[in-house]
XYZ file of C-alpha atoms in Angstrom:
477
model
C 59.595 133.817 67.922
C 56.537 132.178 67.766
C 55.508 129.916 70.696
C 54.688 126.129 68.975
C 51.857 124.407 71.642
C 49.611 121.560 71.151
C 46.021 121.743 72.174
C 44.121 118.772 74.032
C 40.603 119.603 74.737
C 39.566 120.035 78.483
C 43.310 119.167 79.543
C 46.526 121.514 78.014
C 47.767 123.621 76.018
C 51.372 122.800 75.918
C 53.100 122.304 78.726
C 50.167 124.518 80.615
C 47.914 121.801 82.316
C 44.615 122.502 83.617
C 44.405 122.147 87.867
C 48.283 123.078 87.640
C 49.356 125.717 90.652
C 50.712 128.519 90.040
C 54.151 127.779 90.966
C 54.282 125.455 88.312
C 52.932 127.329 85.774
C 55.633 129.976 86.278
C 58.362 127.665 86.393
C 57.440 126.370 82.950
C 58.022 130.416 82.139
C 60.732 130.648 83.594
C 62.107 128.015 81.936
C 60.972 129.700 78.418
C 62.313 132.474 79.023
C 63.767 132.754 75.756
C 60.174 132.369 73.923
C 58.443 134.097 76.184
C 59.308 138.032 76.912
C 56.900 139.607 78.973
C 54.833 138.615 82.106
C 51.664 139.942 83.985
C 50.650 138.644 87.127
C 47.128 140.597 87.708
C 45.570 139.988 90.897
C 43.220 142.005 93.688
C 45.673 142.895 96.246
C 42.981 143.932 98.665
C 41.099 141.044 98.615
C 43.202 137.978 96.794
C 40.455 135.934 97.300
C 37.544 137.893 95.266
C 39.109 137.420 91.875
C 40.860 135.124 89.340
C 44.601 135.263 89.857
C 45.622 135.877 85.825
C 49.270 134.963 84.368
C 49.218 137.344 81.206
C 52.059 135.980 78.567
C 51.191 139.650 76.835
C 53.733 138.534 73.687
C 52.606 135.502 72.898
C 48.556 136.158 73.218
C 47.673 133.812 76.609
C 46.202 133.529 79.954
C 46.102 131.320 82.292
C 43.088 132.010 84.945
C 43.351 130.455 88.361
C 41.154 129.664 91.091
C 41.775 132.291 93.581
C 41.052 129.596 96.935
C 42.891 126.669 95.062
C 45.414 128.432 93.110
C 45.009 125.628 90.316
C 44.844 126.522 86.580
C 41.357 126.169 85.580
C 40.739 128.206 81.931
C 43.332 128.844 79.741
C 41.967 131.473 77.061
C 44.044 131.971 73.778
C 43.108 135.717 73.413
C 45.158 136.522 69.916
C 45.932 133.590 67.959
C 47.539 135.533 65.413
C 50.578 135.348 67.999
C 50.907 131.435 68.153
C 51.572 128.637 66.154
C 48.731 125.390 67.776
C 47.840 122.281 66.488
C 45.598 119.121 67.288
C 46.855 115.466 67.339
C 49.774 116.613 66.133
C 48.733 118.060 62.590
C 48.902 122.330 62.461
C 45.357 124.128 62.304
C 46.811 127.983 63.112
C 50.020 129.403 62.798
C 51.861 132.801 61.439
C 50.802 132.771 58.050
C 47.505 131.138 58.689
C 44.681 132.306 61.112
C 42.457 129.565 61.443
C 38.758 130.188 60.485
C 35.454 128.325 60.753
C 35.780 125.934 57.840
C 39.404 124.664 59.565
C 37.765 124.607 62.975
C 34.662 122.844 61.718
C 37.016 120.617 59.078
C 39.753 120.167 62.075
C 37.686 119.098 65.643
C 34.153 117.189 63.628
C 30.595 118.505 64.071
C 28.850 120.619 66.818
C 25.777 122.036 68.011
C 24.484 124.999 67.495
C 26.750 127.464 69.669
C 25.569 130.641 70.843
C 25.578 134.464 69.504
C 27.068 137.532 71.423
C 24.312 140.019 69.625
C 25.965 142.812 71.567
C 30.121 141.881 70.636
C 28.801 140.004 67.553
C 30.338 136.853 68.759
C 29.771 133.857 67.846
C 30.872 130.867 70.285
C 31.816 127.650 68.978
C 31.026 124.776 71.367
C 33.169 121.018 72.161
C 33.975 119.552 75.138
C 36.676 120.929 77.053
C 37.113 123.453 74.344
C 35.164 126.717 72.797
C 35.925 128.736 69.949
C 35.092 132.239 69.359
C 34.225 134.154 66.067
C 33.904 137.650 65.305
C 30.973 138.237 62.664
C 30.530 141.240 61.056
C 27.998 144.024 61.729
C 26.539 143.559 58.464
C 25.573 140.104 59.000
C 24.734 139.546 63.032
C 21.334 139.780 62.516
C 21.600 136.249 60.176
C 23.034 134.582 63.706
C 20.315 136.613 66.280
C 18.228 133.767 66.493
C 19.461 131.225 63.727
C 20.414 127.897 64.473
C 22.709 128.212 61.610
C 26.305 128.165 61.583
C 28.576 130.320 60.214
C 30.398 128.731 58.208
C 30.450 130.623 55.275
C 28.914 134.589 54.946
C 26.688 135.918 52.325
C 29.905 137.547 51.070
C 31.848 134.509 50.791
C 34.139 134.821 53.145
C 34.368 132.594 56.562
C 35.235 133.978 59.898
C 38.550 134.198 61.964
C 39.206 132.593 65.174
C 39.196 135.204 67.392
C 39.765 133.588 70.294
C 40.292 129.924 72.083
C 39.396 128.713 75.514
C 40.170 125.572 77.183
C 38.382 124.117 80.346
C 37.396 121.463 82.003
C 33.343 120.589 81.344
C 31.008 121.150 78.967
C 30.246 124.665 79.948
C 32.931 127.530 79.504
C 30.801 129.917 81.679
C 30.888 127.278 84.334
C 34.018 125.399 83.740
C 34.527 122.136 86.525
C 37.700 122.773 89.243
C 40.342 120.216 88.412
C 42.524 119.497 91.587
C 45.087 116.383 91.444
C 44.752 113.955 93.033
C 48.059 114.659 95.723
C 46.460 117.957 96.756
C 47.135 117.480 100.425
C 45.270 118.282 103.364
C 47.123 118.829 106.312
C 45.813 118.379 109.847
C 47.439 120.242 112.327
C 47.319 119.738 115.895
C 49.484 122.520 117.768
C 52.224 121.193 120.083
C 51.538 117.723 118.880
C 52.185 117.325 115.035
C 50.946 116.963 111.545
C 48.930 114.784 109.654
C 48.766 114.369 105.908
C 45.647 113.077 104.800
C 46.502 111.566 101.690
C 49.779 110.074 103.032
C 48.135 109.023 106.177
C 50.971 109.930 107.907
C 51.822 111.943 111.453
C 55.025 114.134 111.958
C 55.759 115.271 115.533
C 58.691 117.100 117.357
C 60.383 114.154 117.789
C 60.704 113.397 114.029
C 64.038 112.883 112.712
C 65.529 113.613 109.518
C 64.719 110.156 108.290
C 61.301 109.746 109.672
C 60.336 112.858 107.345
C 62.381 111.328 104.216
C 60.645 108.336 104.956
C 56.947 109.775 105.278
C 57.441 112.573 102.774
C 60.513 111.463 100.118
C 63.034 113.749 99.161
C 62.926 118.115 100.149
C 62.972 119.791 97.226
C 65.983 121.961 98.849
C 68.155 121.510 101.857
C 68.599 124.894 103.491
C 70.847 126.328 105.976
C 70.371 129.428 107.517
C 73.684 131.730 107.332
C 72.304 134.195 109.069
C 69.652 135.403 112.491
C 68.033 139.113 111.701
C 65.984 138.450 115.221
C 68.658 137.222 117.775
C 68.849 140.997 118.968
C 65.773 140.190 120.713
C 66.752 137.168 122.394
C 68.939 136.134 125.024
C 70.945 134.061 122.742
C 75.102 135.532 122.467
C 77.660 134.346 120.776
C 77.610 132.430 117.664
C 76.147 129.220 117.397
C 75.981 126.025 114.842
C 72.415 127.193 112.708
C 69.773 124.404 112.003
C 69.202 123.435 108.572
C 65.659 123.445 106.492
C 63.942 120.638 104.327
C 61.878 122.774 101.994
C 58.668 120.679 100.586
C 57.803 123.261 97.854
C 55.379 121.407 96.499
C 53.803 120.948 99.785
C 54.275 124.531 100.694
C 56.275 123.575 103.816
C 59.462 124.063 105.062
C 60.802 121.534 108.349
C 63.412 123.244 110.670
C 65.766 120.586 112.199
C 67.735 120.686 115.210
C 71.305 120.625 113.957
C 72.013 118.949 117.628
C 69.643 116.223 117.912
C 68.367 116.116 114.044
C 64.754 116.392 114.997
C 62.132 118.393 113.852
C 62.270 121.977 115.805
C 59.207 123.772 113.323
C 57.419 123.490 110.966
C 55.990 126.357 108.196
C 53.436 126.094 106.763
C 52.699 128.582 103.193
C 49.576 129.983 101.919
C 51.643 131.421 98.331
C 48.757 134.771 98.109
C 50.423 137.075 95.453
C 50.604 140.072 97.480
C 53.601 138.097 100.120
C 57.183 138.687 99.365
C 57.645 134.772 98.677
C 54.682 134.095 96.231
C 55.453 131.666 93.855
C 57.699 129.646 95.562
C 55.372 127.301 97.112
C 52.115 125.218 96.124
C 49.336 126.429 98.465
C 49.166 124.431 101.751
C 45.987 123.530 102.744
C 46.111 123.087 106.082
C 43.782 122.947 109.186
C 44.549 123.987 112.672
C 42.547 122.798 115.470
C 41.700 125.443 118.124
C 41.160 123.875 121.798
C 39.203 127.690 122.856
C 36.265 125.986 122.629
C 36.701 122.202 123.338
C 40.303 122.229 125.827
C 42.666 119.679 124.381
C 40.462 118.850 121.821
C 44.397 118.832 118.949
C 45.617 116.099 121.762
C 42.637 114.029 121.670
C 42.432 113.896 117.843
C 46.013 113.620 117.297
C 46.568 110.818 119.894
C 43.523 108.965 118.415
C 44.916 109.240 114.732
C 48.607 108.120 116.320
C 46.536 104.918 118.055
C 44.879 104.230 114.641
C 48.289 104.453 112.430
C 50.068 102.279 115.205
C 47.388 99.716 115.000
C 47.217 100.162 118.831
C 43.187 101.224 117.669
C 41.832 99.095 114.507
C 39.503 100.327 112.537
C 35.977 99.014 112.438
C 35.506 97.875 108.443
C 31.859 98.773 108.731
C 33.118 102.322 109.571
C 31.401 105.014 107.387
C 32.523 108.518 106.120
C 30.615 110.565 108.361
C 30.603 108.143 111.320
C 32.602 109.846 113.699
C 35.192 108.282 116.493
C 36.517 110.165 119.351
C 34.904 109.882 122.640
C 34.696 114.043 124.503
C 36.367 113.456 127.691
C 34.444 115.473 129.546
C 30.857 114.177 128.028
C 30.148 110.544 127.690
C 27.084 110.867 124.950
C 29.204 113.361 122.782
C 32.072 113.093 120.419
C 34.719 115.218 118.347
C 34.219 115.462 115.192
C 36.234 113.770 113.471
C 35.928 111.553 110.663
C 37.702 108.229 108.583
C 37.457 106.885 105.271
C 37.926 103.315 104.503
C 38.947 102.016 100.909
C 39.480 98.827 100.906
C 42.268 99.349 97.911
C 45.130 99.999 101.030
C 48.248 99.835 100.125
C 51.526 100.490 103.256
C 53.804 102.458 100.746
C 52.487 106.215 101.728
C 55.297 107.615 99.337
C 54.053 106.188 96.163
C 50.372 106.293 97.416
C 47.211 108.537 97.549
C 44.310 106.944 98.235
C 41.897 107.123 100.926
C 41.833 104.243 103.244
C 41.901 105.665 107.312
C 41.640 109.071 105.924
C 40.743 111.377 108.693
C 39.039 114.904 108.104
C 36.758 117.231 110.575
C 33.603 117.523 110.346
C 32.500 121.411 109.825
C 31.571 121.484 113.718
C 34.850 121.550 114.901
C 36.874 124.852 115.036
C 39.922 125.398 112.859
C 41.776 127.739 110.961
C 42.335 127.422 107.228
C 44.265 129.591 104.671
C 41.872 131.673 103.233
C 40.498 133.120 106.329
C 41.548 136.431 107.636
C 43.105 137.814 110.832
C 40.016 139.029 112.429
C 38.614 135.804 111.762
C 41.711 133.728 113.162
C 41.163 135.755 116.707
C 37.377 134.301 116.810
C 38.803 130.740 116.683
C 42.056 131.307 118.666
C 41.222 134.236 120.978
C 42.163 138.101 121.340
C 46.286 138.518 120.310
C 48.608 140.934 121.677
C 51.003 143.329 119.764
C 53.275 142.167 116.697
C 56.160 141.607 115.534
C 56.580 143.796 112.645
C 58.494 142.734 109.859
C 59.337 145.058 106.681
C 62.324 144.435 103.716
C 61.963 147.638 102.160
C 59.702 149.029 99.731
C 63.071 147.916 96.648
C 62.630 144.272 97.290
C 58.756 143.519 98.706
C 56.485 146.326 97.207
C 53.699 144.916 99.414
C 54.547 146.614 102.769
C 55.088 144.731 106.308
C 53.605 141.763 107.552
C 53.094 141.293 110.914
C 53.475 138.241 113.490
C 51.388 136.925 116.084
C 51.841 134.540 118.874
C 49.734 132.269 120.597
C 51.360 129.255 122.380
C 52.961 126.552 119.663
C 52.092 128.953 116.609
C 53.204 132.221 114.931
C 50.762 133.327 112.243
C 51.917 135.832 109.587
C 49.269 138.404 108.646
C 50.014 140.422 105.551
C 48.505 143.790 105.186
C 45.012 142.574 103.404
C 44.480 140.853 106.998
C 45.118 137.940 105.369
C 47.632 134.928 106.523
C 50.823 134.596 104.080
C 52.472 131.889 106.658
C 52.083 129.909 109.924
C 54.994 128.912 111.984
C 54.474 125.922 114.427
C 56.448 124.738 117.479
C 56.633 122.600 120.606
C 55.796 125.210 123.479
C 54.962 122.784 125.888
C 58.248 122.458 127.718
C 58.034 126.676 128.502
C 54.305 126.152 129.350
C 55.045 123.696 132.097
C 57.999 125.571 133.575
C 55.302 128.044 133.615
C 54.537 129.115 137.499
C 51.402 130.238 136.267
C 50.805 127.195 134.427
C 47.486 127.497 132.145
C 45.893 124.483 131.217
C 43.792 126.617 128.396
C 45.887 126.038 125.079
C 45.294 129.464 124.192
C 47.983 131.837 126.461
C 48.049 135.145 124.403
C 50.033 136.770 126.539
C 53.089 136.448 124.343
C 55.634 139.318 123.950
C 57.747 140.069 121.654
C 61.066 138.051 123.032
C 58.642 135.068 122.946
C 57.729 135.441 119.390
C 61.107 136.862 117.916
C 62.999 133.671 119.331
C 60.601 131.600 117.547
C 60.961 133.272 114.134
C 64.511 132.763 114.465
C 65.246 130.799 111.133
C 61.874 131.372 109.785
C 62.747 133.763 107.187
C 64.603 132.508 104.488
C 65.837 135.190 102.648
C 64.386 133.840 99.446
C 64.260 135.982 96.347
C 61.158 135.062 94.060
C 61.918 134.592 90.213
C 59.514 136.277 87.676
C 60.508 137.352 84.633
C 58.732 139.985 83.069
C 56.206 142.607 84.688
C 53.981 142.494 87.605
C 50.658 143.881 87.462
C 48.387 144.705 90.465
C-alpha cells in the first residue's frame, strides 16, 4: 500500500515535521502501522552522540535524520520515490505509475538557479528553499553538466531525468540545513535538595509540591502510574507490605514525579535523557536539564534557587533595566563577586505559565558555573560532582534490553543512571536533607559520596517502571 504524504518545503512531509523528537515521530508509526511494515532505528551505540540518529521506513523509501544532542527531526530525505505517492498544495506530482522527472519538478515548484553536479555519482541537485531535488544523469551525458550552468531539463536523447531522490530541510543549504527546535523545548534548572525550575514556564517545583501545585504549574501527566510492585526492597529495611506511591509521567517533558501516597507531595523526581541504546528509549522527549554542583562554590543550588523563589514570589522585583547577561546573585562568601546566573526580561509577560512560553524573568547560567547536562558522560559527571563509590547494578536480561546493565550512582539528593557507553540514560532526584542532618557526622559539603548500596537501593525504590517500549518493525545498531 502506498503511503499518500504531502510535501511543504522546509517544514513536513506528512505528518513528519521538521524539529519533531523522536518520540513523536515513532508514535506517528506506530500509529501507521498498517501502511508502514518495517522499521530501522540506526544509531552509534558506542558513542550516541557522534552520529545522526536515522528512523529507516525501509518499505516505503524514507528517513528521518535527527540531531543526535537535540533528538529533533532535522532532514527528512525521500530516498526511492518510486515507493510513495507525494504531492504539493494539494495537486499529485509523483505517485505509482508516475515517477516524477525534471520537466514536472521544474513545471510543479517555478524556476531555480543553477544547482550543482555530482561529477563523481553523476548527480545533479536541484535547489529551493527548504527543499532539494536530486537527478541521476547518465554517463553518456555528465560531461554536458561538468561545468554548465545549464539545466537538465531535457537530454540530447530526448528524454528528461527521474527524481531520484527528495530532501527536505530547514535553510537554504541541504549540506548545512538550520536546527529547528519549538518553541516549548524546556530547560530545566535543577537545584539538588531544593527543586526545579522550568525556564520557559518560569515555574519552581520543590518537595513540598502537591499534586495540584504540579497540575497547576505543568497541566495534565500524560499517565498516572502506580507502582504494583518493589524489585529493590530486599535491600532495605522496609517489611511488610505497604500502600505504593503513584507517578505523574510528563512524557513530553521526559519526567516522571513520584508522590507520596500519604501526604500527596512530591517524593522524586526523574529526569530522562531518551539515548537509543537505554531500555526505555522512545518513551520520553529528551530532558534538558541542568544540575548545579556546589563542589566548587558550597551551596551555590540554595543560593540560586532561593533567589529565583524570591523573584517568582515578588518578595525580589526585577530591575526593568535588567539585561541578559547582567547577572544577580550576590557570593556569600565574596562581596565583589557573584553567581552566575542570568534573567531575561520581555516585556510581553503574561501570569498563565500553562498556556505560555515566552521569556520574561527567564533565568539561565552563565557557562562559568558548574553543572551537569545530558550529553555528558560519567567520567565527566565525577569532575563536576566528585569521585563516586560502587553501583548499583541493574540488568533485565539480554530477551528484553539487548543493551546490557546500567549502573547507579549516589551522591546526596541524586541517583544518576550510567548506561554502558558511560553515558547518563536517567537522573533520579530527592530530598536528602532530613538523613544529612540526623547525620552525626554532619557534612556541610553537598557532595557526601560515601553512599552504599542500602542508601541508593531505597531511593530507586519506584524508579523503575517496568515500561515496555513499542517499535514496530526492526532495530538496527
Amino acid at each position: 500500500m502506498f503511503l499518500k504524504l504531502e510535501l511543504v518545503p522546509g517544514k513536513s512531509l506528512g505528518d513528519f515535521i521538521l524539529g519533531m523528537s523522536i518520540s513523536e515521530a515513532l508514535n506517528i508509526v506506530k500509529h501507521n502501522n498498517v501502511q508502514i511494515n518495517t522499521v530501522q532505528i540506526i544509531f552509534n551505540d558506542n558513542d550516541p552522540l557522534s552520529l545522526d540518529i536515522v528512523i529507516k521506513l525501509v518499505d516505503d523509501g524514507v528517513l528521518l535524520r535527527f540531531e543526535p544532542k537535540s533528538q529533533r527531526l532535522k532532514v527528512i530525505e525521500i530516498f526511492d520515490v518510486k515507493k510513495l505517492s507525494l504531492s504539493y498544495r494539494g495537486s499529485i506530482f509523483n505517485q505509482e505509475d508516475h515517477t516524477a522527472t525534471f520537466v514536472d519538478i521544474y513545471s510543479k515548484f517555478g524556476p531555480s538557479y543553477p544547482g550543482d553536479f555530482n561529477l563523481e555519482k553523476s548527480i545533479y541537485h536541484l535547489h529551493y528553499p527548504g527543499l532539494s531535488f536530486s537527478f541521476r544523469i547518465p554517463t553518456a551525458f555528465k560531461s554536458l553538466y561538468q561545468s554548465s550552468t545549464e539545466l537538465p531539463v531535457e537530454l540530447p536523447d530526448g528524454s528528461t531525468p527521474l527524481v531520484e531522490k527528495i530532501f527536505v530541510y530547514s535553510g537554504l543549504q541541504m549540506k548545512t540545513p538550520l536546527p529547528v527546535i519549538p518553541i516549548h523545548n524546556e530547560e530545566i534548572l535543577v537545584c539538588p535538595n531544593e527543586g526545579v525550575y522550568f525556564s520557559k514556564r518560569n515555574c519552581i517545583l520543590t518537595f513540598n509540591s502537591t499534586t495540584q501545585d504540579v497540575l497547576s504549574e505543568l497541566g495534565p501527566p500524560s499517565k498516572i502510574y502506580h507502582k504494583e510492585e518493589d524489585n529493590m526492597k530486599i535491600h532495605t529495611n522496609i517489611e511488610g507490605s505497604v500502600a505504593q506511591d503513584y507517578f505523574y509521567n510528563y512524557f513530553h517533558f521526559g519526567i516522571d514525579i513520584l508522590f507520596d501516597i500519604k501526604k500527596n507531595t512530591i517524593k522524586k523526581f526523574i529526569l530522562h535523557t531518551n539515548f537509543p541504546t537505554h531500555y526505555e528509549f522512545n518513551l520520553y522527549t529528551k530532558c534538558s536539564f541542568k544540575i548545579i554542583s556546589d563542589l566548587q562554590t558550597p551551596n551555590s543550588s540554595s543560593i540560586i534557587f532561593n533567589t529565583i523563589k524570591r523573584h517568582l514570589s515578588g518578595k525580589q522585583p526585577i530591575n526593568n533595566n535588567l539585561t541578559i547577561n547582567q547577572s544577580i546573585i550576590p557570593q556569600q562568601n565574596e562581596s565583589n563577586s557573584i553567581l552566575p546566573l542570568d534573567s531575561a526580561n520581555n516585556n510581553n509577560h503574561n501570569t498563565n505559565s500553562n498556556n505560555n512560553y515566552n521569556n520574561y524573568n527567564e533565568f539561565h547560567l552563565e557557562t562559568d558555573i558548574n553543572y551537569v547536562h545530558p550529553d555528558q558522560k560519567w567520567e565527566d559527571v565525577q569532575k563536576i560532582f566528585g569521585k563516586c563509590g560502587k553501583p548499583v547494578v541493574n540488568n533485565r536480561g539480554s530477551v528484553s534490553n539487548p543493551f546490557g546493565s546500567t549502573y547507579f550512582y549516589g551522591y546526596s539528593g541524586i541517583i544518576f543512571e550510567i548506561m554502558k557507553n558511560n553515558y547518563i540514560a536517567s537522573v533520579c532526584l530527592f530530598n536528602d536533607i532530613e538523613s544529612k542532618n540526623n547525620n552525626n557526622n554532619n557534612n556541610n559539603n553537598f557532595n557526601n559520596n560515601n553512599y552504599n548500596m542500602a542508601d541508593i537501593s531505597n531511593n530507586l525504590n519506584n524508579m523503575n517502571m517496568n515500561y515496555q517500549p513499542q517499535i514496530k518493525g526492526n532495530q538496527k545498531q
